[in-house]
Short mmCIF file of N, CA and C in Angstrom, two decimals:
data_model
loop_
_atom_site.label_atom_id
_atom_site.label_comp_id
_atom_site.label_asym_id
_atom_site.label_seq_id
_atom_site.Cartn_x
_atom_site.Cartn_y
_atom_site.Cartn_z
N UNK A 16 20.36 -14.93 11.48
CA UNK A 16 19.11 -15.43 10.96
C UNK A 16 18.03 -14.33 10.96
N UNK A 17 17.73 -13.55 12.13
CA UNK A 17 17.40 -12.02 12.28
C UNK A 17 17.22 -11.45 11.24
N UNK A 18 18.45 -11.35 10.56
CA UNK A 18 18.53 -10.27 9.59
C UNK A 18 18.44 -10.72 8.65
N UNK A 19 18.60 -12.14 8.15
CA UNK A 19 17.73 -12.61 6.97
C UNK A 19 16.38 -12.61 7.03
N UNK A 20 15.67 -13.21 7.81
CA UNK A 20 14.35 -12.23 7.57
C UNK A 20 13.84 -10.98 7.95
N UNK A 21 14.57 -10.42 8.20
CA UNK A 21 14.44 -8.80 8.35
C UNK A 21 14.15 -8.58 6.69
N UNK A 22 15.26 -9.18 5.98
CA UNK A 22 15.46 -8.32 4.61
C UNK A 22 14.64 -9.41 3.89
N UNK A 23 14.01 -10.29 3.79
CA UNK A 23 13.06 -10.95 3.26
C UNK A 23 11.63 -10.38 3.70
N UNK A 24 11.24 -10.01 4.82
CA UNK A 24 10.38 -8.98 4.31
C UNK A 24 10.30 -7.93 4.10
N UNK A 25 11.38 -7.28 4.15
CA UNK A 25 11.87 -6.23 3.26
C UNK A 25 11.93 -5.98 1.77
N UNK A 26 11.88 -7.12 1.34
CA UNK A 26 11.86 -7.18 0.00
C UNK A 26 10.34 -7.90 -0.58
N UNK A 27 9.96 -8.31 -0.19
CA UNK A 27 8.13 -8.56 0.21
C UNK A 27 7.51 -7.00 0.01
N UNK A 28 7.62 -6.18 1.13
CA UNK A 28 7.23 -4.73 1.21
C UNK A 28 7.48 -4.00 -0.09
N UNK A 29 8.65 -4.23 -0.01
CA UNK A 29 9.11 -3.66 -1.43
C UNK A 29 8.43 -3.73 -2.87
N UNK A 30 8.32 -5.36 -3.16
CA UNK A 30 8.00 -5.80 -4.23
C UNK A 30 6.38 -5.65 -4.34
N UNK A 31 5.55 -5.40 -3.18
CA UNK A 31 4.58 -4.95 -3.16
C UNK A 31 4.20 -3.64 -3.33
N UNK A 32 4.68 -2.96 -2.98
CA UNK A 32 4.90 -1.12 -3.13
C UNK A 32 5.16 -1.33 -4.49
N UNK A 33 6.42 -2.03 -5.23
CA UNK A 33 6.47 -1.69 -6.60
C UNK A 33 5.21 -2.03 -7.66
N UNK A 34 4.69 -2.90 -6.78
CA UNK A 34 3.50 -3.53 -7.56
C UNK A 34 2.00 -2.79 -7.88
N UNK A 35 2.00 -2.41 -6.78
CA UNK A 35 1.04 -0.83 -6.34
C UNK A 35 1.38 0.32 -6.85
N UNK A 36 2.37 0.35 -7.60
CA UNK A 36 3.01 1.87 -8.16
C UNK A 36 2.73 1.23 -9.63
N UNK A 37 3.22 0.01 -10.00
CA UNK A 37 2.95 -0.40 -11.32
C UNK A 37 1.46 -0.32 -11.55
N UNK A 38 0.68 -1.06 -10.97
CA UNK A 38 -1.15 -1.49 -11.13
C UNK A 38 -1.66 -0.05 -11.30
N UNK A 39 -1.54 1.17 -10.41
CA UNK A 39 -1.85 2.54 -10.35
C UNK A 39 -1.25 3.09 -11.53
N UNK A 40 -0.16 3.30 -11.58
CA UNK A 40 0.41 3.91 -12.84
C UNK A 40 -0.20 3.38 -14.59
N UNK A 41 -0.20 2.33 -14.52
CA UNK A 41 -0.84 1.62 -15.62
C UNK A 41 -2.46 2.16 -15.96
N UNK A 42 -3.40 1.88 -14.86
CA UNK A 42 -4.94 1.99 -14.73
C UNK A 42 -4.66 3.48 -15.19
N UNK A 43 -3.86 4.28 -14.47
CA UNK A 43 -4.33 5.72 -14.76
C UNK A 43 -3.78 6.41 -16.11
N UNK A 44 -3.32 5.85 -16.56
CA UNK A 44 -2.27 5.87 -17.52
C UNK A 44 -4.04 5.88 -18.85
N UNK A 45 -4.38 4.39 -18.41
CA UNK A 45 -5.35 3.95 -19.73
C UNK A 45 -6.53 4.99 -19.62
N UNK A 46 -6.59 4.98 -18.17
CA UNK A 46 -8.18 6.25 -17.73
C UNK A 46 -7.98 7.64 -18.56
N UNK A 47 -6.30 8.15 -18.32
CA UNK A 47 -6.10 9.26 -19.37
C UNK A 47 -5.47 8.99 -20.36
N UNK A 48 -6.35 8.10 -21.55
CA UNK A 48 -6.39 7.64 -22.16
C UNK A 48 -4.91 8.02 -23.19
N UNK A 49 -4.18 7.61 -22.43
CA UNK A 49 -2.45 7.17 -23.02
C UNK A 49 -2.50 6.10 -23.76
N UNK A 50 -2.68 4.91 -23.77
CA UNK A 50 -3.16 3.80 -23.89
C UNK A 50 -4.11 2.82 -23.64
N UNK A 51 -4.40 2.14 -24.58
CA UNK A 51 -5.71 1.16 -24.04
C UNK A 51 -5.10 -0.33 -24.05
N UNK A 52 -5.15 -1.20 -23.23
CA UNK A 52 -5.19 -2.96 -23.00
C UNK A 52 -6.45 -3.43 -22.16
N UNK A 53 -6.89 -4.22 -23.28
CA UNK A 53 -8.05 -4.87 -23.06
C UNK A 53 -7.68 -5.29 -21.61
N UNK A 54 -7.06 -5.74 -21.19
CA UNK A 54 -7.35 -6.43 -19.91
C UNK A 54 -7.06 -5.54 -18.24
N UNK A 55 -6.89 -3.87 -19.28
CA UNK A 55 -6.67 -3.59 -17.84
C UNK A 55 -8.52 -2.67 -17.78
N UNK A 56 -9.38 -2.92 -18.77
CA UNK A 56 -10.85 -2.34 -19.02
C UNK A 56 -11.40 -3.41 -17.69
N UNK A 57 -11.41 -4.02 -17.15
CA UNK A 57 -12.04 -4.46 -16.26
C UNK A 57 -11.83 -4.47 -14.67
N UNK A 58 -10.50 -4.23 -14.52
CA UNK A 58 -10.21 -3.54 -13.23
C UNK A 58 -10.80 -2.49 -13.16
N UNK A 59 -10.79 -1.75 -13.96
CA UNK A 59 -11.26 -0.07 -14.17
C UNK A 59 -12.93 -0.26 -13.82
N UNK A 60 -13.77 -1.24 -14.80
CA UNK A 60 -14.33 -1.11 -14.49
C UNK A 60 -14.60 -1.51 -13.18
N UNK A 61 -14.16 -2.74 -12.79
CA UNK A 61 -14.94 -3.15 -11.16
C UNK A 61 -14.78 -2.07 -10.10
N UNK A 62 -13.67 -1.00 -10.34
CA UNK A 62 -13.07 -0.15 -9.36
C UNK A 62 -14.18 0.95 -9.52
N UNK A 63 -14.15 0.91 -10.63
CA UNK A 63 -15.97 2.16 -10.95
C UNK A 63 -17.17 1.62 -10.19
N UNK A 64 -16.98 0.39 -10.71
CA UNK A 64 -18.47 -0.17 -9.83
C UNK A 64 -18.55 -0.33 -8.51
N UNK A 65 -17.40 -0.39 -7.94
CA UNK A 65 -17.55 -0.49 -6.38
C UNK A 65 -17.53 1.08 -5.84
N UNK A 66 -16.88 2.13 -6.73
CA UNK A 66 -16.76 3.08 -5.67
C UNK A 66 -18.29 3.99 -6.38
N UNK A 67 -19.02 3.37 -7.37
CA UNK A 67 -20.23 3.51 -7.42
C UNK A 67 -21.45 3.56 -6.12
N UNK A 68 -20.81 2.17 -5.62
CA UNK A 68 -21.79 1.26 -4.87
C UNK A 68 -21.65 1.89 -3.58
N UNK A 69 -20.19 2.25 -3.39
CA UNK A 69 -19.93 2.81 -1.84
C UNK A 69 -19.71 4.32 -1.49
N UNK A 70 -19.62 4.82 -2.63
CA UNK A 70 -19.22 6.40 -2.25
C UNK A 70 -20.88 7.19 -1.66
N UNK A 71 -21.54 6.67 -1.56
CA UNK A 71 -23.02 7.48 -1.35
C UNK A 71 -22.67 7.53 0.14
N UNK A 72 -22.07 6.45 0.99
CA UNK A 72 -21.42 6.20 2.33
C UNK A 72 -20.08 6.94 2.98
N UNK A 73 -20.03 6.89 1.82
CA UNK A 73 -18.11 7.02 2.15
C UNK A 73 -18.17 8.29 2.42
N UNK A 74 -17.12 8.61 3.43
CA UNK A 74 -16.58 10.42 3.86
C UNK A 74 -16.33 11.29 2.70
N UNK A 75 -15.50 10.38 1.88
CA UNK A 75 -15.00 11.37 0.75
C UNK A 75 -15.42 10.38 -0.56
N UNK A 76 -15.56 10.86 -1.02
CA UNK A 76 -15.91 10.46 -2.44
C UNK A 76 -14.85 10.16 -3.66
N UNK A 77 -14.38 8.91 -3.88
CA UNK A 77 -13.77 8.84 -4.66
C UNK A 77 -13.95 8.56 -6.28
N UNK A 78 -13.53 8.99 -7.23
CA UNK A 78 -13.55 8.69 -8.89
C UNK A 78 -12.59 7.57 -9.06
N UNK A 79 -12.89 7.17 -10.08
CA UNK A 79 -11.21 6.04 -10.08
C UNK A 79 -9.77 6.51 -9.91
N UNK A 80 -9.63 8.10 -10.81
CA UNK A 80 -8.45 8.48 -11.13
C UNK A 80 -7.87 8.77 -9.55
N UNK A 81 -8.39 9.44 -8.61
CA UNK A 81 -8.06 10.03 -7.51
C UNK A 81 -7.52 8.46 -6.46
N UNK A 82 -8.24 7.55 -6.97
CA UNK A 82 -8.68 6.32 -6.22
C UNK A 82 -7.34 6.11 -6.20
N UNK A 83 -6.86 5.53 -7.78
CA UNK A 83 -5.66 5.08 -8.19
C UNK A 83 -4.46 6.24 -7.76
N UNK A 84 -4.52 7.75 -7.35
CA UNK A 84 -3.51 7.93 -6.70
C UNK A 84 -3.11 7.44 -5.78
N UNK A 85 -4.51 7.04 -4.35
CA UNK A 85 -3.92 6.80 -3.36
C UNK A 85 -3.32 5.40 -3.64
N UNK A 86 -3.74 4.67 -4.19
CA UNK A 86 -3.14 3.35 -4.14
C UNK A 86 -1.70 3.42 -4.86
N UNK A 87 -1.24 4.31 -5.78
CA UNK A 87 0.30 4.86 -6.07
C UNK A 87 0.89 5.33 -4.92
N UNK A 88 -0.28 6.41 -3.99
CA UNK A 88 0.53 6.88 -2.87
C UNK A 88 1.26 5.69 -2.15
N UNK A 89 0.42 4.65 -2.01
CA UNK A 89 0.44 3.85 -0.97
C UNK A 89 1.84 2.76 -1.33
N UNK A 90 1.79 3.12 -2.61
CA UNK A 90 2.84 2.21 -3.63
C UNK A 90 4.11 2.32 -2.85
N UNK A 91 4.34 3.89 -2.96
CA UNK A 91 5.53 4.68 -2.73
C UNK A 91 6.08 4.67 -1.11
N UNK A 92 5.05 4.93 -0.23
CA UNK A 92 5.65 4.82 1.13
C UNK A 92 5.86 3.32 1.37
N UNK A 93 5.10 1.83 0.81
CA UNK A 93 5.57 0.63 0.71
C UNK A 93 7.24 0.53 0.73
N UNK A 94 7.48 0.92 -0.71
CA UNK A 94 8.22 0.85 -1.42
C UNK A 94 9.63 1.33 -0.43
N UNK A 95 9.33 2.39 -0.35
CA UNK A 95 10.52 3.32 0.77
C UNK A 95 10.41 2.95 1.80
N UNK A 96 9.72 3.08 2.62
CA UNK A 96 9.57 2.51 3.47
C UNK A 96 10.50 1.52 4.08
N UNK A 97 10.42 0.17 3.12
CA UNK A 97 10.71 -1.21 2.77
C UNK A 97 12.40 -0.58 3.10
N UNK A 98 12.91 0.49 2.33
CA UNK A 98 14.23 0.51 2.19
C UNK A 98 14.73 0.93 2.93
N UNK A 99 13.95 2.28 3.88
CA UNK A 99 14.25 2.38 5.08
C UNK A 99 14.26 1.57 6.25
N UNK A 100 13.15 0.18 6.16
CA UNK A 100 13.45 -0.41 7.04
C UNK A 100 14.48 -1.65 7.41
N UNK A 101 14.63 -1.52 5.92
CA UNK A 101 16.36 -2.64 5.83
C UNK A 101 17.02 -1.77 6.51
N UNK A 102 17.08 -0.60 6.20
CA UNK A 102 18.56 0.34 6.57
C UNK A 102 18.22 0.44 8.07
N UNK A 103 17.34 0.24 8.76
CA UNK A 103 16.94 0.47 9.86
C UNK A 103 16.56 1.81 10.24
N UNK A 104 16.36 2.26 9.76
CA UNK A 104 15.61 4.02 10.00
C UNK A 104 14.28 4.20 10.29
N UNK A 105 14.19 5.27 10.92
CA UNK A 105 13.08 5.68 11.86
C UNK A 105 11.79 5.97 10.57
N UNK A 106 12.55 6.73 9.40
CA UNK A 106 11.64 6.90 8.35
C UNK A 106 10.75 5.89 7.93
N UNK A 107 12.08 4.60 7.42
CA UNK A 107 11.09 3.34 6.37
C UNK A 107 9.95 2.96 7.41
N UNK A 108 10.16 2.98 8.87
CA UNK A 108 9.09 2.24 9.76
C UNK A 108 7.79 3.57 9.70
N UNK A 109 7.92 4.25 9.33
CA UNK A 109 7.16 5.51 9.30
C UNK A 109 6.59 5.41 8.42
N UNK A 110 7.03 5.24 7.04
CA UNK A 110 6.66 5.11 5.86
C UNK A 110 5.29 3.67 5.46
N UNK A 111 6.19 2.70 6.44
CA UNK A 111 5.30 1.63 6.18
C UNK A 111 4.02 1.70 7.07
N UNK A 112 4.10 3.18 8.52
CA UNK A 112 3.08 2.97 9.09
C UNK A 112 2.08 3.76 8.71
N UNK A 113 2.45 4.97 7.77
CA UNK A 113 1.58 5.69 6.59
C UNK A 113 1.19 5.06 5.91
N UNK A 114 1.85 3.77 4.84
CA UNK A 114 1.12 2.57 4.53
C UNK A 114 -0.23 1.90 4.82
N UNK A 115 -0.03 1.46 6.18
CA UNK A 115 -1.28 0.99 6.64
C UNK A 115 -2.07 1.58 6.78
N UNK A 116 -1.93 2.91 7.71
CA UNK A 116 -2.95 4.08 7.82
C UNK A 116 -3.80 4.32 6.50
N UNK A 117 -3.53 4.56 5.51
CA UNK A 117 -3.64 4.68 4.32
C UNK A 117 -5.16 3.54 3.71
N UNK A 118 -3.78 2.45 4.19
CA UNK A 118 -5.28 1.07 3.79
C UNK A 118 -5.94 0.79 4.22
N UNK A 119 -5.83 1.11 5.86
CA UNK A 119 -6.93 0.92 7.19
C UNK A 119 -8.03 2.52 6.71
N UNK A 120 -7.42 3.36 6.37
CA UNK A 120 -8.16 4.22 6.17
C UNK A 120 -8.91 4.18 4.76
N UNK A 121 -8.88 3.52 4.14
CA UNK A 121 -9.46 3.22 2.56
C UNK A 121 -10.90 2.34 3.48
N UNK A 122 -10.26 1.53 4.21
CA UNK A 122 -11.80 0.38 4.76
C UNK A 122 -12.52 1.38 5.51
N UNK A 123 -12.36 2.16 6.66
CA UNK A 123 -12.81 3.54 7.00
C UNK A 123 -13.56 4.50 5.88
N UNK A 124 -13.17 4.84 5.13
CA UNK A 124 -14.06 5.53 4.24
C UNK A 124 -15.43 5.32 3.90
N UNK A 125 -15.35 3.71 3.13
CA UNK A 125 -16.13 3.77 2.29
C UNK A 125 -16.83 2.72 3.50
N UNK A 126 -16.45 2.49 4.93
CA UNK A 126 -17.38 1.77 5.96
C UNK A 126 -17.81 0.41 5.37
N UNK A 127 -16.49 -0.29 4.69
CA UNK A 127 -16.96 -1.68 4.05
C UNK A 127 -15.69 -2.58 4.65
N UNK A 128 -15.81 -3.94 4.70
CA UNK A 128 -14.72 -4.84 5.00
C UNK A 128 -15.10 -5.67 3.73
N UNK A 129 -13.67 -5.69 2.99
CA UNK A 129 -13.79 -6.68 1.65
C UNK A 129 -12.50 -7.78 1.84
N UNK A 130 -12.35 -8.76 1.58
CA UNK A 130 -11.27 -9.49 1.32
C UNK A 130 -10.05 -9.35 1.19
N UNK A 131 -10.09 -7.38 0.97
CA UNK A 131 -8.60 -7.18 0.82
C UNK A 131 -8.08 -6.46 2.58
N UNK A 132 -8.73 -7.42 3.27
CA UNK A 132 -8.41 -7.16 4.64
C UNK A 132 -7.77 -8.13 4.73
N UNK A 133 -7.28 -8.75 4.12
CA UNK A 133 -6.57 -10.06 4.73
C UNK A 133 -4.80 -9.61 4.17
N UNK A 134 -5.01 -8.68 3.46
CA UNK A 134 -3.42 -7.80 3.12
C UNK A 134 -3.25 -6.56 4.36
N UNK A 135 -4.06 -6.19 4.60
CA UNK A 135 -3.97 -5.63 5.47
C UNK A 135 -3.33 -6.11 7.00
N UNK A 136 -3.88 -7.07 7.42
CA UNK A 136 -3.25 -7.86 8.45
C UNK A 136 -2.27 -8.59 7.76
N UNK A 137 -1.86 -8.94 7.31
CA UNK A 137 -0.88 -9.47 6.92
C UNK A 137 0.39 -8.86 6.77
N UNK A 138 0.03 -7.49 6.55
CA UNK A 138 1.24 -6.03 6.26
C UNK A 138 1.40 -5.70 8.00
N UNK A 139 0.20 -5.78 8.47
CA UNK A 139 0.53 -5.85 9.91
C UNK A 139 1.43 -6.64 10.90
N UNK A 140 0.89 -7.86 10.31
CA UNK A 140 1.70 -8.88 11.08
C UNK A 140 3.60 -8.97 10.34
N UNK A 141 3.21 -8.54 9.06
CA UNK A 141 4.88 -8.61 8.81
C UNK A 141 5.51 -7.50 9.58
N UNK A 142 5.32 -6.11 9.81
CA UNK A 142 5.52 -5.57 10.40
C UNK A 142 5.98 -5.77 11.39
N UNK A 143 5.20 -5.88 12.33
CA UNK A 143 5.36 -6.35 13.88
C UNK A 143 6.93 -7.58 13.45
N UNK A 144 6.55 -8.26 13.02
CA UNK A 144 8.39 -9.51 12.92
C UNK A 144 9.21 -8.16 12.05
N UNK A 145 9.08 -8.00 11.06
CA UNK A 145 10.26 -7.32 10.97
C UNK A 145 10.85 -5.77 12.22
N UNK A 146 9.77 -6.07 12.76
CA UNK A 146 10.62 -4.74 14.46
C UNK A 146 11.25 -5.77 15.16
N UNK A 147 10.33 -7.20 15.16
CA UNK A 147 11.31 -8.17 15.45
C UNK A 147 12.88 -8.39 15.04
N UNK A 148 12.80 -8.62 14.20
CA UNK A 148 13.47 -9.18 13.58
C UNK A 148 14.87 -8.23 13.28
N UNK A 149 14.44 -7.03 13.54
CA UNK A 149 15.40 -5.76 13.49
C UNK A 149 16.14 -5.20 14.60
N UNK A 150 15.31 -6.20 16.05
CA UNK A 150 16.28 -6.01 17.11
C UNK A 150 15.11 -5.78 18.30
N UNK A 151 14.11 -5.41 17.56
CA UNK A 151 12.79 -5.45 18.75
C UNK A 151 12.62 -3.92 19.22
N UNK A 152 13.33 -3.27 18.70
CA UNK A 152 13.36 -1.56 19.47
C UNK A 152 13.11 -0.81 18.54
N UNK A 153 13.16 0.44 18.89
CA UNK A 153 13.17 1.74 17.91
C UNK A 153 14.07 1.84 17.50
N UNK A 154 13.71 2.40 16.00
CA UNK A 154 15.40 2.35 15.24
C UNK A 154 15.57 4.18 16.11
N UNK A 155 17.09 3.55 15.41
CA UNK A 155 17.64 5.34 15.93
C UNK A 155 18.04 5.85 14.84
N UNK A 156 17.35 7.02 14.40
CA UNK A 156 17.52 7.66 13.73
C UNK A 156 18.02 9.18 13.46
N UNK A 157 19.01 9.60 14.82
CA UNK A 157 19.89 10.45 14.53
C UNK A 157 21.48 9.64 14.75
N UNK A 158 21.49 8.46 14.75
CA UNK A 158 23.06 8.09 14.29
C UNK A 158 23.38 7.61 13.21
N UNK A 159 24.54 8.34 12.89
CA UNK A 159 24.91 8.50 11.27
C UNK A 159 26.17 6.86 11.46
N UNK A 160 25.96 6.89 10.27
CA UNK A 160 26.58 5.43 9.53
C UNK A 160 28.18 5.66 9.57
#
């Protein structure tokens, strides 16, 4: 039972990382103006307007385009992560804890708490069950398969 939800949120992580690689890839895609869809002009903009509102605060200063890397970055260690932590490796748990760092460090920057703190704990708390759920220990990651 363990290991069915091990790999159910494994595939959660996953499908979220892919989702974050899609939303980023797309936005930046239209910003360098590859293509235009009306409906992705308003993410863009709200993402302008907030890092309008907050970068006068923030450590580093973000544009959209740079913005939308990290949130691709963040796509990618999800994503892997996710696969490393089915496989049980020291990496995917690494990957997913660059993850958070990442998003905990996005609320750090710009010194704001928005609503998308509630993904944040939530990536947390899946976390924590899937170490559960994986046996409760450190994976080991110099024994080969």
């Amino acid at each position: 039972m363990k290991r069915v939800i091990a790999a159910g949120i494994c595939f959660v992580f996953f499908a979220f990382g892919l989702i974050r690689i899609g939303v980023a890839s797309a936005l930046s895609a239209q910003l360098l103006g590859y293509f235009s869809v009306g409906a992705f002009e308003e993410p863009i903009r709200d993402t302008s307007r907030f890092l309008n509102e907050h970068n006068t605060d923030a450590f580093i200063q973000l544009t959209p385009l740079p913005y939308f890397g990290i949130i691709f970055a963040m796509g990618v260690c999800l994503a892997l992560g996710a696969v490393g932590a089915f496989r049980k490796k020291a990496w995917g748990y690494a990957l997913i804890v660059a993850y958070l760092s990442m998003h905990a460090g996005l609320f750090l920057n710009f010194q704001t708490i928005n609503p998308k703190i509630n993904i944040l704990i939530g990536a947390i708390v899946l976390l924590l069950a899937l170490v559960w759920a994986n046996g409760g220990r450190a994976p080991e990651s110099t024994q080969r398969a």
